[in-house]
Amino acid sequence: MKETRMYKWIKKLGLPDYNSLYMKSIDDISWFWDEVVKELDIVWTQSYEKTVDLSKGIKYPEWFTSGKMNIVQNAVDKWADRDETKHSRALIWEGEDGTNISYTFEQLSKEISKAAVGLHSLGINKGDVVTLYLPMIPETVIALLAIAKIGAIFSPAFSGYGADAVATRITASGSKVLITADGYYRRGKIIPMKEEADRAAALSPTIEKVIVIERTGRQVPWINGRDMKWAELPKNESSFKTVETNANDPFMLIYTSGTTGKPKGAVHTHAGFPIKSAFDAGICMDVKRGDTLFWFTDMGWMMGPFLVFGGLVNGASILLYEGTPDFPEPDRIWQLISNHKVTQLGISPTLVRSLMKYGTEWVNKHDLSCLRAIGSTGEPWNPEPWMWLFEKVGKRLIPIMNYSGGTEISGGILGNVLLKPISPITFNSPIPGMDVHVYDENGSSVINQVGELVILKPFVGMTNGFWNENDRYESTYWERWPDTWVHGDWVIKDEQGFWTITGRSDDILNVAGKRLGPAELESALVEHPLVIEAATIGIPDNVKGETGVCFVVLTPGSNGNESLKKELYQLVVKHLGKSLQPQEIYFISELPKTRNGKVMRRVIKSAYLNQPSGDVSSLENPDSVEAIRALQEGKASW
């Protein structure tokens, strides 16, 4: 590991080891983030006077005061201006239909500049919001960087959203322009987007223009005067001068689903989200010039912008893929890695569980020797899929970099750094710069006990409040204990320094006074060879206060009978004891999930208890919710 960027950086800083770096990173946050921007070679058009100003309190830090920089200069233009990097690949794209396109940094810079000319000609100026409702195509990256180049703010919406969900985000942001596509390819079919975009625009009084990228060439409805084609935007070859922005000017507004009510708009700045993402990818995941980073995601999820800035700010290539990872054959994702020489791959535990069922022959067809690390985010692991990925895919040679944070964080809180031992399903360290602790209900730090994940110091990338809703921002993260960010994850830190996330704290079960993370029950269930995945919720119980109900998805063709159910109960008892066995186990065809693979336990719980489900706009499979409601009503059969 002496070849890693982190090891070399620690030696350059004159520190003896990783633990020394971590402790100094939280003891002296000004020193740390000053060193980070130096190591990342961040270019400033005006130098900053002070690394951090806390005069407004820990909730609202101002980073790099008086500094001026536009992230496009640091992500693309500086590489395009240097002879040694301008011909390096910056963006690689593969469509589900097999189409391939790539851009060098020089080519990408020119495309961004041309797009900026066109968008600016429509009246988009510094501070304006533009909504992106797009699939993973090259123009998505070009558009978001062109918007940032102008000094405007891009707001990405998940490509699978319906009109109401997109309109909610447009209205909340006050967006003037919507950029969409005619459609995209998924499992061999064209998924229409323009019609949904039209409905969203009709519900959004602030929208003045709808710009349409022609991905599929299909005929779409058109509103003259409002709609225009991306290809027909006014463009010229002259360079658009990047607008000088303050370090703390917003450049991205990204919405997260609220557990109840409307989504939350996380505000991110030019010197916030991109620097945190670039640090986590570059120093912690060892992404460097010449590498290729591929995270299987959507631009509407945090990991989409993370892919863009985590890769490009480090001078690496980024790979975008339009379709699904197992189409037309179950080896599509392994084929992508091999063909494009991916060095760092990002996936979710859910995706791994879905690929396991195909066996290892599809993996072994491809040369994956280019891979140096596999990142994982989105949800807690169970041991079996983690071991399958490590042993069958990585051949016990490739580290799995468990990574957990959030949209409001700009990256990770906990991770697996390459300079420490890695164990299955856990995290071996907080990310440097993140002052993380586990608190019990009294606000005391605890070890070997489930508690709330909290952060005690501000950090670069921390959301600059919620868009026009700072009261909500404060009540979401800062209300429980003074000057303490309560993230909402339930975790255990053991005596060896390994951290395990057991679930969201609002998902936690309290069975007869014992706190139980849903992942503990789920891991016991997925140990059974016929179980692909499981989800657990807690429901009220007169005796125990709360008890578990489990939902299990079986391998295709398996019979969910009473005999199998008995075996599953026995597995839980074996692992957790009889007192913690669930009240009921149900066999269902699929769990409610977002497109990026996150299981929505709160939606399962509300459906099962016949309660309002809050914001479910990010669900990929809403029919699964009705199937769960039917279980409780006794209408379903299994």
XYZ file of C-alpha atoms in Angstrom, residues 67-485:
419
model
C -11.450 32.755 -2.204
C -12.675 32.640 -5.789
C -12.801 29.528 -7.945
C -15.129 27.898 -10.427
C -15.144 24.123 -10.203
C -15.205 23.718 -14.006
C -11.705 25.205 -14.150
C -10.544 22.535 -11.688
C -12.502 19.581 -13.104
C -11.841 20.077 -16.814
C -10.230 23.284 -18.046
C -6.910 23.049 -16.196
C -6.385 19.513 -17.551
C -7.385 20.698 -21.047
C -4.832 23.525 -20.855
C -1.882 21.280 -19.967
C 0.027 19.504 -22.741
C 0.546 16.367 -20.650
C -3.175 15.869 -19.911
C -5.243 17.542 -22.635
C -5.329 14.387 -24.790
C -6.153 12.080 -21.878
C -9.633 10.569 -21.810
C -11.983 12.461 -19.531
C -15.455 11.059 -20.256
C -16.324 7.605 -21.585
C -19.910 6.647 -22.313
C -21.555 3.389 -23.294
C -25.204 3.143 -24.219
C -27.218 0.053 -23.511
C -27.407 -0.493 -27.274
C -23.612 -0.720 -27.411
C -22.914 2.811 -28.651
C -19.572 4.141 -27.380
C -18.374 7.747 -27.209
C -15.366 9.250 -25.464
C -13.995 12.752 -24.973
C -10.515 13.931 -24.073
C -10.216 16.762 -21.571
C -9.601 19.157 -24.457
C -12.657 17.919 -26.353
C -14.839 17.961 -23.247
C -13.750 21.516 -22.410
C -14.755 22.670 -25.897
C -18.168 20.948 -25.672
C -18.832 22.517 -22.267
C -17.852 25.931 -23.606
C -20.169 25.591 -26.615
C -23.057 24.504 -24.396
C -22.383 27.418 -22.039
C -22.676 29.845 -24.981
C -26.036 28.354 -25.911
C -27.457 28.287 -22.384
C -26.260 31.830 -21.677
C -27.952 33.027 -24.881
C -31.281 31.847 -23.404
C -30.828 34.212 -20.483
C -29.365 31.747 -17.978
C -27.104 33.762 -15.700
C -25.206 33.447 -12.458
C -27.468 32.219 -9.661
C -30.257 30.878 -11.898
C -31.409 27.286 -11.355
C -31.604 24.765 -14.211
C -33.208 21.354 -13.646
C -31.640 18.313 -15.309
C -34.051 15.443 -15.924
C -31.768 13.213 -17.921
C -30.490 9.643 -18.281
C -26.795 8.793 -18.019
C -25.651 10.166 -21.377
C -22.642 12.393 -22.235
C -24.780 15.514 -22.586
C -25.809 15.161 -18.948
C -22.228 15.791 -17.814
C -21.683 18.477 -20.467
C -24.873 20.293 -19.434
C -24.185 20.277 -15.698
C -20.644 21.535 -16.199
C -21.817 24.201 -18.669
C -24.340 25.422 -16.109
C -21.616 25.618 -13.461
C -19.307 27.398 -15.926
C -21.923 30.155 -16.301
C -22.119 30.464 -12.511
C -25.668 29.095 -12.527
C -26.948 26.211 -10.371
C -27.857 22.775 -11.706
C -30.456 20.641 -9.963
C -30.382 16.974 -11.058
C -33.573 14.910 -10.865
C -33.624 11.102 -10.967
C -34.283 9.887 -14.516
C -36.943 7.449 -13.304
C -39.123 10.065 -11.600
C -42.667 10.708 -12.718
C -43.923 14.193 -13.559
C -45.206 15.021 -10.079
C -41.858 14.274 -8.441
C -39.961 16.347 -11.014
C -42.445 19.215 -10.718
C -42.147 19.237 -6.924
C -38.395 19.753 -7.238
C -38.697 22.344 -10.014
C -41.213 24.373 -8.027
C -39.197 24.192 -4.819
C -36.049 25.355 -6.619
C -37.655 28.051 -8.780
C -35.949 26.554 -11.832
C -36.226 28.555 -15.095
C -35.130 25.872 -17.555
C -35.670 22.114 -17.773
C -33.209 20.019 -19.785
C -34.475 16.557 -20.689
C -34.181 13.862 -23.378
C -36.624 12.303 -25.800
C -35.986 9.005 -24.039
C -33.354 6.401 -23.241
C -32.766 2.652 -23.482
C -33.447 0.260 -20.632
C -33.640 -3.536 -21.017
C -33.862 -3.183 -24.768
C -36.822 -0.816 -24.690
C -37.091 2.911 -25.204
C -38.204 4.641 -22.016
C -39.954 7.892 -23.002
C -38.958 11.059 -21.075
C -40.213 14.053 -23.054
C -43.887 13.355 -22.304
C -43.186 13.124 -18.567
C -41.087 16.301 -18.797
C -44.010 18.065 -20.507
C -46.344 17.122 -17.677
C -43.764 18.289 -15.121
C -43.315 21.612 -16.942
C -47.080 22.127 -17.084
C -47.152 21.821 -13.273
C -44.213 24.236 -12.858
C -45.009 27.919 -13.408
C -41.349 29.024 -13.255
C -40.271 26.993 -16.323
C -39.613 29.179 -19.362
C -37.766 26.754 -21.661
C -37.569 22.977 -22.139
C -34.406 21.812 -23.914
C -34.561 18.323 -25.436
C -31.572 16.077 -26.138
C -32.336 13.618 -28.926
C -31.035 10.311 -27.602
C -33.395 7.890 -29.378
C -34.612 9.983 -32.341
C -38.252 9.167 -31.587
C -41.052 11.562 -32.456
C -42.120 13.577 -29.418
C -44.800 16.212 -28.737
C -43.564 19.774 -29.197
C -44.572 23.176 -27.869
C -43.313 25.911 -30.178
C -41.762 28.853 -28.402
C -41.015 26.853 -25.280
C -39.263 23.724 -26.527
C -35.934 23.630 -28.309
C -33.500 20.938 -29.345
C -30.146 20.687 -27.576
C -28.467 20.311 -30.977
C -29.997 23.618 -32.125
C -28.841 25.720 -29.190
C -26.906 28.780 -30.437
C -23.277 27.734 -30.265
C -19.948 28.915 -31.537
C -16.409 27.656 -31.298
C -15.127 30.701 -29.430
C -14.283 29.937 -25.831
C -16.864 30.947 -23.230
C -14.990 32.626 -20.393
C -15.659 30.722 -17.179
C -17.580 32.962 -14.783
C -15.587 33.766 -11.662
C -17.487 32.512 -8.631
C -16.906 32.718 -4.918
C -15.848 29.529 -3.186
C -19.148 29.572 -1.286
C -21.425 30.318 -4.252
C -23.940 27.496 -4.819
C -23.401 25.390 -7.927
C -25.709 22.413 -7.251
C -29.073 21.969 -5.614
C -29.855 18.288 -5.085
C -33.005 16.990 -3.456
C -33.243 14.033 -1.121
C -36.445 12.200 -0.347
C -38.096 13.248 2.886
C -39.335 10.503 5.189
C -42.533 12.523 5.402
C -43.633 15.454 3.333
C -41.658 17.191 0.635
C -38.031 16.522 -0.403
C -35.122 18.412 1.162
C -32.977 20.633 -1.070
C -29.303 20.284 -0.123
C -27.308 23.348 -1.214
C -23.739 22.666 -2.392
C -21.014 25.121 -3.333
C -18.154 25.271 -5.849
C -15.548 24.640 -3.131
C -17.737 22.246 -1.129
C -19.184 19.135 -2.753
C -16.494 18.799 -5.477
C -13.592 19.071 -3.020
C -15.085 16.581 -0.563
C -15.909 14.164 -3.416
C -12.462 14.583 -4.971
C -10.751 13.990 -1.624
C -12.776 10.873 -0.843
C -12.259 9.445 -4.346
C -8.685 10.574 -4.862
C -6.993 10.196 -1.496
C -9.232 7.589 0.152
C -10.126 5.446 -2.898
C -6.803 6.107 -4.657
C -8.264 7.542 -7.878
C -5.516 9.291 -9.833
C -4.587 10.521 -13.289
C -4.859 7.707 -15.818
C -7.459 5.805 -13.803
C -11.061 5.124 -14.819
C -13.786 5.544 -12.210
C -17.177 3.903 -12.790
C -19.999 4.178 -10.287
C -23.224 2.481 -11.320
C -25.708 5.232 -10.455
C -27.980 7.981 -11.754
C -27.209 11.709 -11.891
C -30.232 12.349 -9.673
C -28.544 10.476 -6.824
C -25.574 11.933 -4.966
C -23.183 9.352 -6.390
C -23.805 10.695 -9.913
C -22.220 14.106 -9.208
C -19.701 12.280 -6.976
C -18.632 10.259 -10.030
C -18.217 13.441 -12.092
C -16.180 15.444 -9.601
C -14.504 12.555 -7.801
C -13.051 11.490 -11.144
C -12.471 14.685 -13.124
C -11.021 16.864 -10.351
C -8.404 14.114 -9.910
C -7.625 14.074 -13.635
C -9.090 10.588 -14.059
C -11.556 9.280 -16.649
C -15.177 8.732 -15.680
C -17.365 6.037 -17.237
C -21.112 6.534 -17.667
C -23.423 3.667 -18.574
C -27.014 4.163 -19.706
C -28.653 0.790 -19.072
C -29.012 -2.033 -16.585
C -26.032 -4.098 -15.361
C -27.442 -7.493 -16.434
C -28.756 -6.752 -19.931
C -28.686 -8.210 -22.530
C -26.718 -10.828 -20.577
C -25.907 -11.121 -16.863
C -22.271 -10.184 -17.505
C -22.863 -6.666 -18.861
C -21.285 -4.951 -15.855
C -18.209 -7.239 -15.926
C -17.929 -6.620 -19.661
C -17.974 -2.846 -19.082
C -15.173 -3.122 -16.537
C -13.015 -5.225 -18.829
C -13.632 -3.274 -22.034
C -13.054 0.171 -20.523
C -10.261 -0.831 -18.118
C -12.131 0.370 -15.022
C -9.810 0.779 -12.026
C -12.376 1.723 -9.366
C -15.913 0.345 -9.480
C -18.830 1.557 -7.380
C -21.877 -0.659 -6.763
C -24.494 -1.380 -4.098
C -25.045 -4.500 -1.975
C -28.466 -4.904 -3.607
C -26.861 -5.047 -7.050
C -24.407 -7.690 -5.843
C -27.235 -9.795 -4.416
C -29.078 -9.589 -7.740
C -25.951 -10.684 -9.689
C -25.119 -13.572 -7.340
C -28.060 -15.580 -8.609
C -26.399 -15.872 -12.029
C -23.382 -17.659 -10.565
C -19.701 -17.095 -11.291
C -19.460 -18.248 -14.919
C -20.509 -14.789 -16.141
C -17.854 -13.150 -13.966
C -15.103 -15.512 -15.064
C -15.686 -14.763 -18.757
C -13.958 -11.391 -18.338
C -10.511 -10.136 -17.414
C -11.032 -7.920 -14.364
C -7.324 -7.508 -13.597
C -7.616 -3.746 -14.222
C -9.731 -3.351 -11.050
C -7.838 -2.049 -8.001
C -10.759 -1.301 -5.672
C -14.506 -1.844 -5.407
C -16.549 0.855 -3.691
C -19.873 0.101 -2.093
C -22.562 2.463 -0.879
C -26.300 2.868 -0.464
C -27.164 0.439 2.334
C -25.712 -1.985 4.904
C -24.136 -5.241 3.734
C -25.000 -8.790 4.708
C -22.005 -11.138 5.053
C -22.853 -13.582 2.241
C -22.950 -11.119 -0.697
C -19.880 -9.306 0.674
C -17.928 -12.580 0.692
C -19.201 -13.510 -2.775
C -17.970 -10.197 -4.163
C -14.622 -10.474 -2.377
C -13.940 -14.126 -3.203
C -15.684 -14.775 -6.537
C -15.294 -11.402 -8.236
C -12.201 -9.970 -6.594
C -10.469 -13.354 -6.112
C -9.517 -12.152 -2.601
C -7.180 -9.574 -4.201
C -9.367 -6.482 -4.530
C -10.311 -4.468 -1.435
C -13.983 -3.628 -0.933
C -14.200 -0.021 0.145
C -17.387 0.213 2.159
C -18.475 3.848 2.031
C -21.360 5.592 3.770
C -22.370 9.218 4.047
C -25.132 11.152 2.400
C -26.359 13.767 -0.033
C -26.015 16.437 2.654
C -22.408 15.289 3.320
C -21.093 15.400 -0.308
C -19.494 12.005 0.229
C -18.551 9.709 3.071
C -18.667 9.791 6.856
C -17.321 6.257 7.301
C -15.175 4.259 4.902
C -12.548 1.615 4.396
C -9.146 3.224 3.974
C -6.478 1.166 2.258
C -3.872 1.648 5.000
C -5.835 -0.305 7.625
C -7.154 -3.889 7.768
C -10.584 -4.405 6.187
C -13.161 -6.811 7.604
C -16.421 -8.040 6.012
C -19.418 -5.631 6.013
C -17.783 -3.086 8.346
C -15.937 0.249 8.033
C -12.377 0.552 9.317
C -12.345 4.313 9.901
C -14.210 7.565 9.690
C -13.102 9.460 6.575
C -10.335 11.924 7.555
C -11.814 15.297 8.435
C -14.979 13.695 9.856
C -15.132 13.887 13.675
C -17.460 10.937 14.189
C -18.783 9.366 17.399
C -21.484 6.953 18.576
C -23.863 8.452 21.158
C -26.274 6.685 23.448
C -29.629 8.219 24.388
C -27.905 10.434 26.964
C -25.430 11.929 24.503
C -22.448 9.940 25.804
C -19.885 8.218 23.547
C -20.185 4.433 23.650
C -18.288 1.397 22.353
C -19.755 -2.056 21.616
C -23.226 -0.579 21.875
C -25.697 0.488 19.208
C -26.092 4.248 19.106
C -26.612 7.350 16.983
C -23.924 8.344 14.480
C -22.972 11.958 15.238
C -20.461 14.478 13.833
C -18.943 17.095 16.132
C -16.903 19.310 13.774
C -17.857 21.049 10.514
C -16.350 19.736 7.270
C -15.966 20.790 3.652
C -18.975 19.573 1.655
C -21.472 19.982 4.482
C -24.720 21.205 2.929
C -25.042 24.982 3.150
C -28.492 24.604 4.694
C -31.619 23.528 2.800
C -32.795 25.667 -0.118
C -35.051 28.351 1.418
C -35.672 26.061 4.433
C -32.925 26.528 6.999
C -35.333 25.971 9.894
C -35.976 22.516 8.487
C -32.238 21.927 8.049
C -31.613 22.786 11.694
C -34.498 20.657 12.970
C -33.357 17.692 10.834
C -29.724 17.547 12.019
C -29.070 19.880 14.933
C -31.982 19.678 17.385
C -31.148 16.717 19.586
C -27.842 17.808 21.163
C -26.113 21.224 21.074
C -23.737 21.767 18.105
C -23.995 18.093 17.164
C -24.911 16.777 13.702
